[in-house]
PDB file of C-alpha atoms in Angstrom:
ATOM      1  CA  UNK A 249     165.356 144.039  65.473  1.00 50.00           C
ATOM      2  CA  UNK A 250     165.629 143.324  61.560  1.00 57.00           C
ATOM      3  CA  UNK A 251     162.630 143.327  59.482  1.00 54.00           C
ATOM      4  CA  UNK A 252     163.069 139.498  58.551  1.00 56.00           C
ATOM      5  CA  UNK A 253     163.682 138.345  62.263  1.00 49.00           C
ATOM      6  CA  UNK A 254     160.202 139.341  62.590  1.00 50.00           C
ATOM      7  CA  UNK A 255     159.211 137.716  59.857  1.00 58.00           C
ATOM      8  CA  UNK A 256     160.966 134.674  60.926  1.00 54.00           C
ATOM      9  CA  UNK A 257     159.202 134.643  64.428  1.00 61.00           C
ATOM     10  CA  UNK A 258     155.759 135.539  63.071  1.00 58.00           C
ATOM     11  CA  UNK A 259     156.167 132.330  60.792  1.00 62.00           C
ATOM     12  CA  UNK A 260     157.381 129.930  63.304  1.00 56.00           C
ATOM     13  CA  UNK A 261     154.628 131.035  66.096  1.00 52.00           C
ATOM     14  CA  UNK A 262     152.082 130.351  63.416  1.00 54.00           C
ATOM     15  CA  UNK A 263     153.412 127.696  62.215  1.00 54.00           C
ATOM     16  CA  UNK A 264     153.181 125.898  66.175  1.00 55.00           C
ATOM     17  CA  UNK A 265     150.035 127.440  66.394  1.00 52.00           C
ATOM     18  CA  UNK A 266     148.905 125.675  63.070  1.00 50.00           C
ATOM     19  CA  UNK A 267     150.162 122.378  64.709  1.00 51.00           C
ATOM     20  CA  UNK A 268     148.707 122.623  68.075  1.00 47.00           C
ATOM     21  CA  UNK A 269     145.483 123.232  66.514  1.00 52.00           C
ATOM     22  CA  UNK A 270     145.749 120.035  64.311  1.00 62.00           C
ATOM     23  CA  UNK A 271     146.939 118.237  67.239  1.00 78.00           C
ATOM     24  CA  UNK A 272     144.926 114.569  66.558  1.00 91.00           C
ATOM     25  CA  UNK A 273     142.356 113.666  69.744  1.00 95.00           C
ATOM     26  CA  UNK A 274     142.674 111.211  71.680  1.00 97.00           C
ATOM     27  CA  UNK A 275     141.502 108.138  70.923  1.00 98.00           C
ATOM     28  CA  UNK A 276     139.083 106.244  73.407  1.00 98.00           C
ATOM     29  CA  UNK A 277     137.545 102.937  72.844  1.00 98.00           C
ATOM     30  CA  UNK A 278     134.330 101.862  75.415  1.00 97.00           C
ATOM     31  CA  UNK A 279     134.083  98.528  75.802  1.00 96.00           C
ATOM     32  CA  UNK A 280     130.375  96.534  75.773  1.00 92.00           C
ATOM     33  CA  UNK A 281     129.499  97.694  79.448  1.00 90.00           C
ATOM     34  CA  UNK A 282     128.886  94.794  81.861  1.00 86.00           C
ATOM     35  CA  UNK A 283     125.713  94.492  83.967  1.00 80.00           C
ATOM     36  CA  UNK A 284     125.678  92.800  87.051  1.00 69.00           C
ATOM     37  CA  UNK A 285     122.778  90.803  87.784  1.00 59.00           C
ATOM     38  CA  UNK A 286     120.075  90.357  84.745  1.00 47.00           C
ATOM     39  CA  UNK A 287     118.006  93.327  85.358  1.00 55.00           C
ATOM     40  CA  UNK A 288     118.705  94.923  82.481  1.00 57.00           C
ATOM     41  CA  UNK A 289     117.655  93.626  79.334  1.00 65.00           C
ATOM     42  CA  UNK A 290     119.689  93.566  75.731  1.00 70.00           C
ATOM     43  CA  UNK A 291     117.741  96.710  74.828  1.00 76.00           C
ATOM     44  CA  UNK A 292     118.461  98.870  77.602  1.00 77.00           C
ATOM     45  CA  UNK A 293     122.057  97.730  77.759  1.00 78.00           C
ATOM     46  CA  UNK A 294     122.245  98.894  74.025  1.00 83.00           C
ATOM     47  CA  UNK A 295     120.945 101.753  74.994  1.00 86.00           C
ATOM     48  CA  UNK A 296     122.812 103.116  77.963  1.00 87.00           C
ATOM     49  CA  UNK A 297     126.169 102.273  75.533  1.00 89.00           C
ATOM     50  CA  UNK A 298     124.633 104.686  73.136  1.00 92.00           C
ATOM     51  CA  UNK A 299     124.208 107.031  75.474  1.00 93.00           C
ATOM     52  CA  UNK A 300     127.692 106.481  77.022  1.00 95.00           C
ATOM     53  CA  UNK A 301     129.657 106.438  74.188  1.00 96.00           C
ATOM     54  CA  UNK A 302     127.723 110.161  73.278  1.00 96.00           C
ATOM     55  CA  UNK A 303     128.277 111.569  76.620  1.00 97.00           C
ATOM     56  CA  UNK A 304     132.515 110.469  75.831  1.00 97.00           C
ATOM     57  CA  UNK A 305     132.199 111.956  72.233  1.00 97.00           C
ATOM     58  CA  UNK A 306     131.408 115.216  73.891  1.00 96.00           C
ATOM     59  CA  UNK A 307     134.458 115.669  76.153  1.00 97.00           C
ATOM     60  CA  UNK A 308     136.665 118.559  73.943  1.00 96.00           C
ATOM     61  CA  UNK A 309     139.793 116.517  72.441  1.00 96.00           C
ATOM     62  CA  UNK A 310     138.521 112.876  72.494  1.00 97.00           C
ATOM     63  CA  UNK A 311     137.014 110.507  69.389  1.00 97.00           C
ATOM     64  CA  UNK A 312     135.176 107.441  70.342  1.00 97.00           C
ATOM     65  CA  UNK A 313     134.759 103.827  69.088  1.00 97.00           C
ATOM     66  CA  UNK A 314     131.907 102.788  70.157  1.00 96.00           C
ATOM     67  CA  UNK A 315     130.798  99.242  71.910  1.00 95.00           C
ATOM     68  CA  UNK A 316     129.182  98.229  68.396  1.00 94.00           C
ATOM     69  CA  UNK A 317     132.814  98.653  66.587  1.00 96.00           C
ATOM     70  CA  UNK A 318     134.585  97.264  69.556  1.00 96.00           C
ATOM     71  CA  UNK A 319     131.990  93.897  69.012  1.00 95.00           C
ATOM     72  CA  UNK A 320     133.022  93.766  64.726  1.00 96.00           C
ATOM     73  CA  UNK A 321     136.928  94.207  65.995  1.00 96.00           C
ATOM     74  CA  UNK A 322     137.265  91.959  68.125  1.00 96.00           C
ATOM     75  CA  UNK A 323     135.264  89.266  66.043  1.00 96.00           C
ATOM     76  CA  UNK A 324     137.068  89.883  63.365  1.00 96.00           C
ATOM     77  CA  UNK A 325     140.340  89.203  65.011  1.00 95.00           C
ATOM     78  CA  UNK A 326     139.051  85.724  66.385  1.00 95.00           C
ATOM     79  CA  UNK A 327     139.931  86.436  70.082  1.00 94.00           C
ATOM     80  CA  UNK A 328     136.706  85.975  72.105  1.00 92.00           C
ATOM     81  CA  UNK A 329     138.809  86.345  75.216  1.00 93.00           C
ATOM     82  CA  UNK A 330     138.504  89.909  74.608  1.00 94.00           C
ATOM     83  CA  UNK A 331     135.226  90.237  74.801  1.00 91.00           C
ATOM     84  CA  UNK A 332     134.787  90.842  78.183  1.00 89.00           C
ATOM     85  CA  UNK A 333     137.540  91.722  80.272  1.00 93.00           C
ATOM     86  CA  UNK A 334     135.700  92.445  83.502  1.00 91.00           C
ATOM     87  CA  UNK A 335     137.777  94.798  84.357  1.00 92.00           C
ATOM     88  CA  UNK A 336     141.044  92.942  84.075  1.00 96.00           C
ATOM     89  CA  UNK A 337     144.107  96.195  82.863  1.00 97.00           C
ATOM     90  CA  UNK A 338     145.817  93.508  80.814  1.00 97.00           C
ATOM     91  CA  UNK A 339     143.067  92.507  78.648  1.00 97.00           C
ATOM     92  CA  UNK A 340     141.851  96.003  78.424  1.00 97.00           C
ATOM     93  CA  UNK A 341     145.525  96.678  77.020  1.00 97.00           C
ATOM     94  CA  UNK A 342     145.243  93.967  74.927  1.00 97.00           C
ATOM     95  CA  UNK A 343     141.581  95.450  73.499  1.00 97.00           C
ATOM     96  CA  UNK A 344     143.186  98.676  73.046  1.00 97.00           C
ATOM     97  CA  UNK A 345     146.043  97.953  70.918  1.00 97.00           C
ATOM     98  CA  UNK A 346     143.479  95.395  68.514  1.00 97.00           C
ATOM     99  CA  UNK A 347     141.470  98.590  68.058  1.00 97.00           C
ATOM    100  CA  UNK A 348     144.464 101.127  67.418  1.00 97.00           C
ATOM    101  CA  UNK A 349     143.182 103.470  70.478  1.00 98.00           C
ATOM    102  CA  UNK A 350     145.160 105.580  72.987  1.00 98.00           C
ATOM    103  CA  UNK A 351     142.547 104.447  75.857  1.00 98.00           C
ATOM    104  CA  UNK A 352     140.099 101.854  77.050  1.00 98.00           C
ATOM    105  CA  UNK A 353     137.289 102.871  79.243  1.00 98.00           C
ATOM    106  CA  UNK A 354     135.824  99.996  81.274  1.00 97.00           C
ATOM    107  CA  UNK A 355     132.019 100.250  82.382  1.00 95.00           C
ATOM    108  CA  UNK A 356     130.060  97.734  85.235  1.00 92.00           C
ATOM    109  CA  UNK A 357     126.430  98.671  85.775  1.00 89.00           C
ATOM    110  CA  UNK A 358     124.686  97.798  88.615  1.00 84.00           C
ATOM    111  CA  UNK A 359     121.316  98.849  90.201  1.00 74.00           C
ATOM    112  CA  UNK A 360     117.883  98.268  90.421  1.00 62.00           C
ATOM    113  CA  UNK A 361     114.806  99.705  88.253  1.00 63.00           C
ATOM    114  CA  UNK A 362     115.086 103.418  87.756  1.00 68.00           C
ATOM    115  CA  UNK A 363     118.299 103.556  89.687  1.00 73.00           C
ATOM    116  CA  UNK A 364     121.765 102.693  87.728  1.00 84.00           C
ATOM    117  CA  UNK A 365     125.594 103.175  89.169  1.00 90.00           C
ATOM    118  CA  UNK A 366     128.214 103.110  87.101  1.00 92.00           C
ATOM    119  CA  UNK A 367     131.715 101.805  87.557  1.00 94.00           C
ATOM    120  CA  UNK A 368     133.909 103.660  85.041  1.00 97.00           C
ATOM    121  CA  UNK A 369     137.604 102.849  84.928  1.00 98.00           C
ATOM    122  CA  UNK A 370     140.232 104.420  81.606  1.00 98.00           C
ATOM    123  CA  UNK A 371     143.256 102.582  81.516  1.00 98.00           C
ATOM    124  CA  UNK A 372     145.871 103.611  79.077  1.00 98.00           C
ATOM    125  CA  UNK A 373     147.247 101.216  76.195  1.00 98.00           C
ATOM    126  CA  UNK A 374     150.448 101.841  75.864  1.00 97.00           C
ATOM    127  CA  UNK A 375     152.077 102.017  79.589  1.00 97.00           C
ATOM    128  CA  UNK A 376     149.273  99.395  80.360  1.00 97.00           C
ATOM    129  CA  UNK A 377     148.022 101.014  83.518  1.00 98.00           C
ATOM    130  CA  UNK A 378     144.676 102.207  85.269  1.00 98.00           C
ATOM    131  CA  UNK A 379     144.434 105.740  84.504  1.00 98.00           C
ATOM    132  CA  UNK A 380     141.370 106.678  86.723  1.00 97.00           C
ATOM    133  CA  UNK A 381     138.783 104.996  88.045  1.00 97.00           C
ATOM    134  CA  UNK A 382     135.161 106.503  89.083  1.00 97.00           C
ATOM    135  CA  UNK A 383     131.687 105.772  90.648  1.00 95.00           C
ATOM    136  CA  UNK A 384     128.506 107.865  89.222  1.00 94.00           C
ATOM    137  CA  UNK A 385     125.193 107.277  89.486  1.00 90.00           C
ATOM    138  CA  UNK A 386     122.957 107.534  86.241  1.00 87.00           C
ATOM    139  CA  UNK A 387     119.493 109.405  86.939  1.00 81.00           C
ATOM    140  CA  UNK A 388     116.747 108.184  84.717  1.00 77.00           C
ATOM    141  CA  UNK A 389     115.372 111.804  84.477  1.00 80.00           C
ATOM    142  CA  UNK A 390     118.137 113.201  82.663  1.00 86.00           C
ATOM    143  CA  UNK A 391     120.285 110.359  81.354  1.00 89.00           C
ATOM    144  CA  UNK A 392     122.500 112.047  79.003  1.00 91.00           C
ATOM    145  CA  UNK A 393     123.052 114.911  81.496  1.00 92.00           C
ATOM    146  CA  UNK A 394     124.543 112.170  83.751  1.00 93.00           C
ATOM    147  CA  UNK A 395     126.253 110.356  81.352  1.00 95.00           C
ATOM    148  CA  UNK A 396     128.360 113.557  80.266  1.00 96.00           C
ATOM    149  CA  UNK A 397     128.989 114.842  83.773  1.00 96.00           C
ATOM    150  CA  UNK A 398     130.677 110.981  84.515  1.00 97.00           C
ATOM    151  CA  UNK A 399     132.533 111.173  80.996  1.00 97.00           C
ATOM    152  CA  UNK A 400     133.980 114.577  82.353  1.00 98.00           C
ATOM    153  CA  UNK A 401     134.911 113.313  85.000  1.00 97.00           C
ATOM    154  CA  UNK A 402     136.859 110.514  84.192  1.00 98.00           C
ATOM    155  CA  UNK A 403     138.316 112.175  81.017  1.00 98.00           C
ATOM    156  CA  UNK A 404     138.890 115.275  81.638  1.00 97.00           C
ATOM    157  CA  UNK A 405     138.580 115.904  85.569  1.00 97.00           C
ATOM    158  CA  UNK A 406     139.850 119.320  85.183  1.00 96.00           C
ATOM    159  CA  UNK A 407     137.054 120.535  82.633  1.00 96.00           C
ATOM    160  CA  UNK A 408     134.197 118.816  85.607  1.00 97.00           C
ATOM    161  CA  UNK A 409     132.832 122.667  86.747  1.00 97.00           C
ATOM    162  CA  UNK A 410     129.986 124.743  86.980  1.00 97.00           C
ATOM    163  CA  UNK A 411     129.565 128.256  86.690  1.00 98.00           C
ATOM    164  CA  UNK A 412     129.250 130.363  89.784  1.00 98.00           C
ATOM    165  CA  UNK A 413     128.113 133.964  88.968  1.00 98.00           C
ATOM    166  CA  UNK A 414     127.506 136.819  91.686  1.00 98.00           C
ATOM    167  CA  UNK A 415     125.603 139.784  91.745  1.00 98.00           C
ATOM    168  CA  UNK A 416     126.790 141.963  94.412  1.00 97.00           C
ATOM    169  CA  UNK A 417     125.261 145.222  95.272  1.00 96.00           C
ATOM    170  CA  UNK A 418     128.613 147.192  96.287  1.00 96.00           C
ATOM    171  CA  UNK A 419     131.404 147.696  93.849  1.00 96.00           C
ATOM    172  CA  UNK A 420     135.351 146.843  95.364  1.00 96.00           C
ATOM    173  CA  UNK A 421     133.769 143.521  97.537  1.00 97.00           C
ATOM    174  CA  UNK A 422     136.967 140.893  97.784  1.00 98.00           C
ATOM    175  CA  UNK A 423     135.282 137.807  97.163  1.00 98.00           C
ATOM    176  CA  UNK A 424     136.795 134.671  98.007  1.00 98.00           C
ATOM    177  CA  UNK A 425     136.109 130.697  97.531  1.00 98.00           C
ATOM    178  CA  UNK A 426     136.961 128.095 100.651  1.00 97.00           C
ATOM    179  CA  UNK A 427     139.328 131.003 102.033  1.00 96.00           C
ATOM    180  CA  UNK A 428     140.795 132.326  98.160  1.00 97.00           C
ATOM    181  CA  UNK A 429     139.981 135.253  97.059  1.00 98.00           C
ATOM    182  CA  UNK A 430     139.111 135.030  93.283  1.00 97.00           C
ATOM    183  CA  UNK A 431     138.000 138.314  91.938  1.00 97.00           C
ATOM    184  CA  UNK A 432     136.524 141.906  92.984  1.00 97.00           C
ATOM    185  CA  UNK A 433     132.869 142.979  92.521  1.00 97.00           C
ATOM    186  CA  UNK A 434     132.128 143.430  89.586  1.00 97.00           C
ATOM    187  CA  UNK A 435     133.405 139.857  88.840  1.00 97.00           C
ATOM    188  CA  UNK A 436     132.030 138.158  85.895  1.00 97.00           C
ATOM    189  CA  UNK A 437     131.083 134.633  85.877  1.00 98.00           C
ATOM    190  CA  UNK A 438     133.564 132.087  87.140  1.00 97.00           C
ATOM    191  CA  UNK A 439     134.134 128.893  86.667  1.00 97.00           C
ATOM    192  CA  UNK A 440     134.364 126.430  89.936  1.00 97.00           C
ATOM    193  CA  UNK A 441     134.671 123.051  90.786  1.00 97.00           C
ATOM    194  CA  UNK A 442     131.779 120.789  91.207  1.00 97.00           C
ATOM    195  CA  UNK A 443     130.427 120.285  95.046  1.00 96.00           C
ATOM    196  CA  UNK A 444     129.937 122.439  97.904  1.00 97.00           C
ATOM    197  CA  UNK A 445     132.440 125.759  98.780  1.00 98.00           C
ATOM    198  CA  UNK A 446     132.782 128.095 101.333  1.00 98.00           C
ATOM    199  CA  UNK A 447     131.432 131.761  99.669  1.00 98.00           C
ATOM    200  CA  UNK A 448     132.720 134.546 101.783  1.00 98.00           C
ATOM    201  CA  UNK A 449     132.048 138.860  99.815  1.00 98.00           C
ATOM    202  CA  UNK A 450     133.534 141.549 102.021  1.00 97.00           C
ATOM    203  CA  UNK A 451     134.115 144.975 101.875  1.00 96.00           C
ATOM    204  CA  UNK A 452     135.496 147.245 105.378  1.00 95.00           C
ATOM    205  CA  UNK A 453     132.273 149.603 105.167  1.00 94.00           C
ATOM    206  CA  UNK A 454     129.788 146.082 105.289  1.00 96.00           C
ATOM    207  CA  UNK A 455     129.619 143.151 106.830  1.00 95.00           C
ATOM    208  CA  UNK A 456     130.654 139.672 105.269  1.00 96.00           C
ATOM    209  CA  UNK A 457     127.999 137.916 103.399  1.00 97.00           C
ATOM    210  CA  UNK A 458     129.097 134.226 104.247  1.00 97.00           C
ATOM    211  CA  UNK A 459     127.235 130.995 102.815  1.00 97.00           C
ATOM    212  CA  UNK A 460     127.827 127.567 101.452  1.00 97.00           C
ATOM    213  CA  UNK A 461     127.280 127.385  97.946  1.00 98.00           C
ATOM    214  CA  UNK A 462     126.608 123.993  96.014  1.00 97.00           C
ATOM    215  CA  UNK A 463     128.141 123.862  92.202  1.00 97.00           C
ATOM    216  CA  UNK A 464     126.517 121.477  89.371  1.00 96.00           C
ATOM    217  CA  UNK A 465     127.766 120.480  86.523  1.00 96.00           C
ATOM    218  CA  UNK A 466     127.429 122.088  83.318  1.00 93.00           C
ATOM    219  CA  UNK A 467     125.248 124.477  85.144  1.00 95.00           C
ATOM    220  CA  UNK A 468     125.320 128.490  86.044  1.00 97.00           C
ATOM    221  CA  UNK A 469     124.449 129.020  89.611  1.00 98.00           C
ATOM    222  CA  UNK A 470     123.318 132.884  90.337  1.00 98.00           C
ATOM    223  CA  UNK A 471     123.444 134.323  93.982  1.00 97.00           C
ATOM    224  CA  UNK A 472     122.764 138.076  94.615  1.00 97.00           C
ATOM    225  CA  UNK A 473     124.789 139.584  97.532  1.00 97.00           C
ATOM    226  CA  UNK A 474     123.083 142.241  99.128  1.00 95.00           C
ATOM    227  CA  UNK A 475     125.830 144.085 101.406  1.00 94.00           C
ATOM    228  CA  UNK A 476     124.067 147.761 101.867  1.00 89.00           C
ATOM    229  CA  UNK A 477     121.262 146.064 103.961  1.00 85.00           C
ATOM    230  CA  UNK A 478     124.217 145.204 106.287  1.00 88.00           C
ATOM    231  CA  UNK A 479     126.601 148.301 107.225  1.00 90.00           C
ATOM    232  CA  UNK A 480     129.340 148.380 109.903  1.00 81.00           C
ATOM    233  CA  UNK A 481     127.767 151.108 112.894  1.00 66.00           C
ATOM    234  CA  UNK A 482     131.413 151.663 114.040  1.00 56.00           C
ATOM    235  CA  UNK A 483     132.418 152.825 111.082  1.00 50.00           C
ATOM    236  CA  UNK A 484     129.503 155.984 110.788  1.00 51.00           C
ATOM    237  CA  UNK A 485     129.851 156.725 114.074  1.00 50.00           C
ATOM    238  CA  UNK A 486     133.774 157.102 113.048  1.00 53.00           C
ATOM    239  CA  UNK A 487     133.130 159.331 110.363  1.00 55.00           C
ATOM    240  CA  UNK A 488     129.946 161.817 111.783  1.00 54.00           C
ATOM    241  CA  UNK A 489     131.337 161.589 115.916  1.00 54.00           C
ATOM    242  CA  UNK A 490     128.393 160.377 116.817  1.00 50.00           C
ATOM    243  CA  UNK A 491     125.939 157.645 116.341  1.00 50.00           C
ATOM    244  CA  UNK A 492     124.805 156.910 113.121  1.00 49.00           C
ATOM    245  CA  UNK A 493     121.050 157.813 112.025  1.00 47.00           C
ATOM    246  CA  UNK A 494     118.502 154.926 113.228  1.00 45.00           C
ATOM    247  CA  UNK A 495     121.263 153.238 115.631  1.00 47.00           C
ATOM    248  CA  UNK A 496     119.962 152.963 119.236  1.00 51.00           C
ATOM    249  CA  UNK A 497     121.076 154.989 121.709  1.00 52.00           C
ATOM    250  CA  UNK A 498     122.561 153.487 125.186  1.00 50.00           C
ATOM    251  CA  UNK A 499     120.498 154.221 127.910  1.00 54.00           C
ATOM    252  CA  UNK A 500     121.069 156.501 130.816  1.00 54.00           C
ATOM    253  CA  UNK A 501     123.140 155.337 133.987  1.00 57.00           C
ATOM    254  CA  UNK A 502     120.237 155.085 136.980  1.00 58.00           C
ATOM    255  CA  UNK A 503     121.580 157.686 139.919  1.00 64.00           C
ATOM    256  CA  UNK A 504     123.353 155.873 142.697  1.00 61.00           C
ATOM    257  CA  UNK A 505     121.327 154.867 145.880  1.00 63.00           C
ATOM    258  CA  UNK A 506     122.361 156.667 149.213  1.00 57.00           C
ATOM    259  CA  UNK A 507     123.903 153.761 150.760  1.00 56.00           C
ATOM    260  CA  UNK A 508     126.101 153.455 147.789  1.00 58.00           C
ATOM    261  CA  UNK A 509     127.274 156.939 148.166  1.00 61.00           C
ATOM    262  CA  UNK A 510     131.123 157.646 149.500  1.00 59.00           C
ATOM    263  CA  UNK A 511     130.149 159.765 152.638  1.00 60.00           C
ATOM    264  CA  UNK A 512     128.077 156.960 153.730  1.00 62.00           C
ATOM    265  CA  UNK A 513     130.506 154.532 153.406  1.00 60.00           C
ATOM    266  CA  UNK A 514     133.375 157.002 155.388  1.00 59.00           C
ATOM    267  CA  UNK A 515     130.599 157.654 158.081  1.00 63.00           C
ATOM    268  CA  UNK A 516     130.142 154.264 158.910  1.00 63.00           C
ATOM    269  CA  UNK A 517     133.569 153.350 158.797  1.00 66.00           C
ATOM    270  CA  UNK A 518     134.195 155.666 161.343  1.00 63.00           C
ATOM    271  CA  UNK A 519     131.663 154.219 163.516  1.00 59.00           C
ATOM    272  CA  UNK A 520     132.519 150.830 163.647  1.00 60.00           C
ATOM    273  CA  UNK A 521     136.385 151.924 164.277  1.00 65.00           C
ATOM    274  CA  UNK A 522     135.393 153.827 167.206  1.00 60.00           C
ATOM    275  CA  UNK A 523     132.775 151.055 168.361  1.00 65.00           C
ATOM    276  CA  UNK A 524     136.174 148.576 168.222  1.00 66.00           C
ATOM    277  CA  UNK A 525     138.164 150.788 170.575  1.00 64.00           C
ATOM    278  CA  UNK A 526     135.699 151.625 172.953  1.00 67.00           C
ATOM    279  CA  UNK A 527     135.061 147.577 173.250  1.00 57.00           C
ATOM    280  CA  UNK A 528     139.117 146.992 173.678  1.00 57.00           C
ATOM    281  CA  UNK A 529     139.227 149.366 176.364  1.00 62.00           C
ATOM    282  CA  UNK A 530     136.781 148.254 178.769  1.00 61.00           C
ATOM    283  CA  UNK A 531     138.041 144.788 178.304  1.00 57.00           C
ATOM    284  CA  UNK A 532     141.541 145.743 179.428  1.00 59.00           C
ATOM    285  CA  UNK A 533     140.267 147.435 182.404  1.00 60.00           C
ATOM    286  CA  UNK A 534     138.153 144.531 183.459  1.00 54.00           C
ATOM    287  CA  UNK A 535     141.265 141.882 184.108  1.00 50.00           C
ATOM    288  CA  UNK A 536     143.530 142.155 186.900  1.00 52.00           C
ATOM    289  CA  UNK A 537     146.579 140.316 187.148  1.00 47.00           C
ATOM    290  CA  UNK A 538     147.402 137.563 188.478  1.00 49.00           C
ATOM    291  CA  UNK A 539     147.798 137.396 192.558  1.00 48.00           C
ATOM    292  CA  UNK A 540     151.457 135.999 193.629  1.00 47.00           C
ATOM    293  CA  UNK A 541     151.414 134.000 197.118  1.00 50.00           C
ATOM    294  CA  UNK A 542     153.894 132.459 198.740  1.00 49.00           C
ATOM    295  CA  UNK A 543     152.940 128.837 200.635  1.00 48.00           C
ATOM    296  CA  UNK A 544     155.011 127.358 203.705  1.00 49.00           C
ATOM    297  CA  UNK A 545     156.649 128.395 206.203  1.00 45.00           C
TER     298      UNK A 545
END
């Protein structure tokens, strides 16, 4: 191949390369969430925005106006019917295109004290549709944790996984996920869908190691997998012709009792057959036939 065709290729793959990497994010306005009920007071409603509108900042590929800009916008523009859309698509359409955005993302709180679930919907501006739609629950231990695991999920479902990461005690162990196998021991850590799966490490010389593993979020979960402790007797006794070293032997076969025994059985065969004849014959003997007489005359 010439010298500048290379040239030429090199140039054009960086040149996509340069443009996929500038690629502009995607644009997501949240809208003021909307409590139902008046638990929640002006401050905390301020303050679970804040910490909404950071947990959508931190999905990879997304920039964020926040509720506070959305407020300015939209009085600004004079249109106080977009202030709260309560979920209506149109008027979230409508918000979306006043603030220049890709995507709208909708948010209805509801709950009591400590407890908060969240209502997330992302409808998309320009084919004026409901993208997604999702329920999460907020813990007040760890709000921001919460608050990025729901952005994930309605952003950026695909990117919603934990870290699963095995150590396994026998090297060559197929290791499979809900029936699908996804690496060989030594595996290094993979990455898995939140909830629970199926685990299932085997290897012909041990038995399975088989358990239901739960995945969180953002989060590494370690099992060790200890397959030595468990090896298949069959197989040693397959390779030494015998039993293998600690396995119990079967016992031994008690002797069979006399009555059991195939002379005694033909003896008293014998017996009763000659009993049966001896019976048939003096039965025969013992019957005369009938006498024949002739009446009249």
């Amino acid at each position: 191949m010439p010298l500048r065709l290379h040239i030429a290729i090199a140039i054009a793959v960086a040149l996509w390369a340069g443009r996929a990497a500038a690629a502009p994010p995607v644009r997501v306005a949240l809208a003021p969430p909307s409590t139902l009920g008046a638990e929640a007071s002006a401050k905390q409603a301020r303050a679970l925005g804040a910490a909404l509108e950071r947990a959508l900042a931190s999905v990879p590929g997304h920039a964020v106006v926040g509720p506070a800009a959305v407020r300015r916008a939209v009085a600004r523009a004079r249109k106080p019917e977009l202030r709260t859309c309560d979920g209506d698509v149109a008027c979230l359409a409508d918000l979306g295109a006043l603030l220049g955005v890709d995507r709208v993302v909708y948010v209805e709180v509801g709950g009591l004290g400590d407890a908060r679930v969240l209502a997330m919907q992302l409808v998309d501006v320009a084919s004026r549709t409901e993208v997604r739609s999702i329920t999460a629950e907020l813990t007040a231990a760890d709000v921001d944790r919460s608050a990025r695991a729901a952005a994930y999920r309605l952003l950026a479902p695909q990117r919603y996984v934990g870290t699963l990461q095995l150590d396994v005690d026998v090297p060559g162990a197929a290791i499979y996920v809900d029936g699908t196998q996804i690496g060989v021991s030594p595996m290094p850590p993979r990455e898995i869908a939140v909830g629970s799966h199926a685990l299932r490490v085997t290897h012909p010389e041990y038995r399975d190691f088989v358990r239901f593993v739960d995945i969180e979020f953002d989060t590494t979960t370690k099992i060790s997998v200890a397959l030595k402790a468990f090896p298949i007797v069959e197989d040693a006794m397959r390779q030494t012709g015998g039993p293998s070293r600690g396995a119990p032997e079967a016992p031994a076969a008690a002797p069979t009792p006399w009555y059991k025994r195939w002379y005694t059985l033909v003896g008293a065969s014998a017996v009763v057959l000659v009993g049966s004849a001896i019976v048939v014959g003096l039965v025969t003997r013992g019957v005369d036939a009938d006498r024949v007489e002739i009446v009249g005359d």
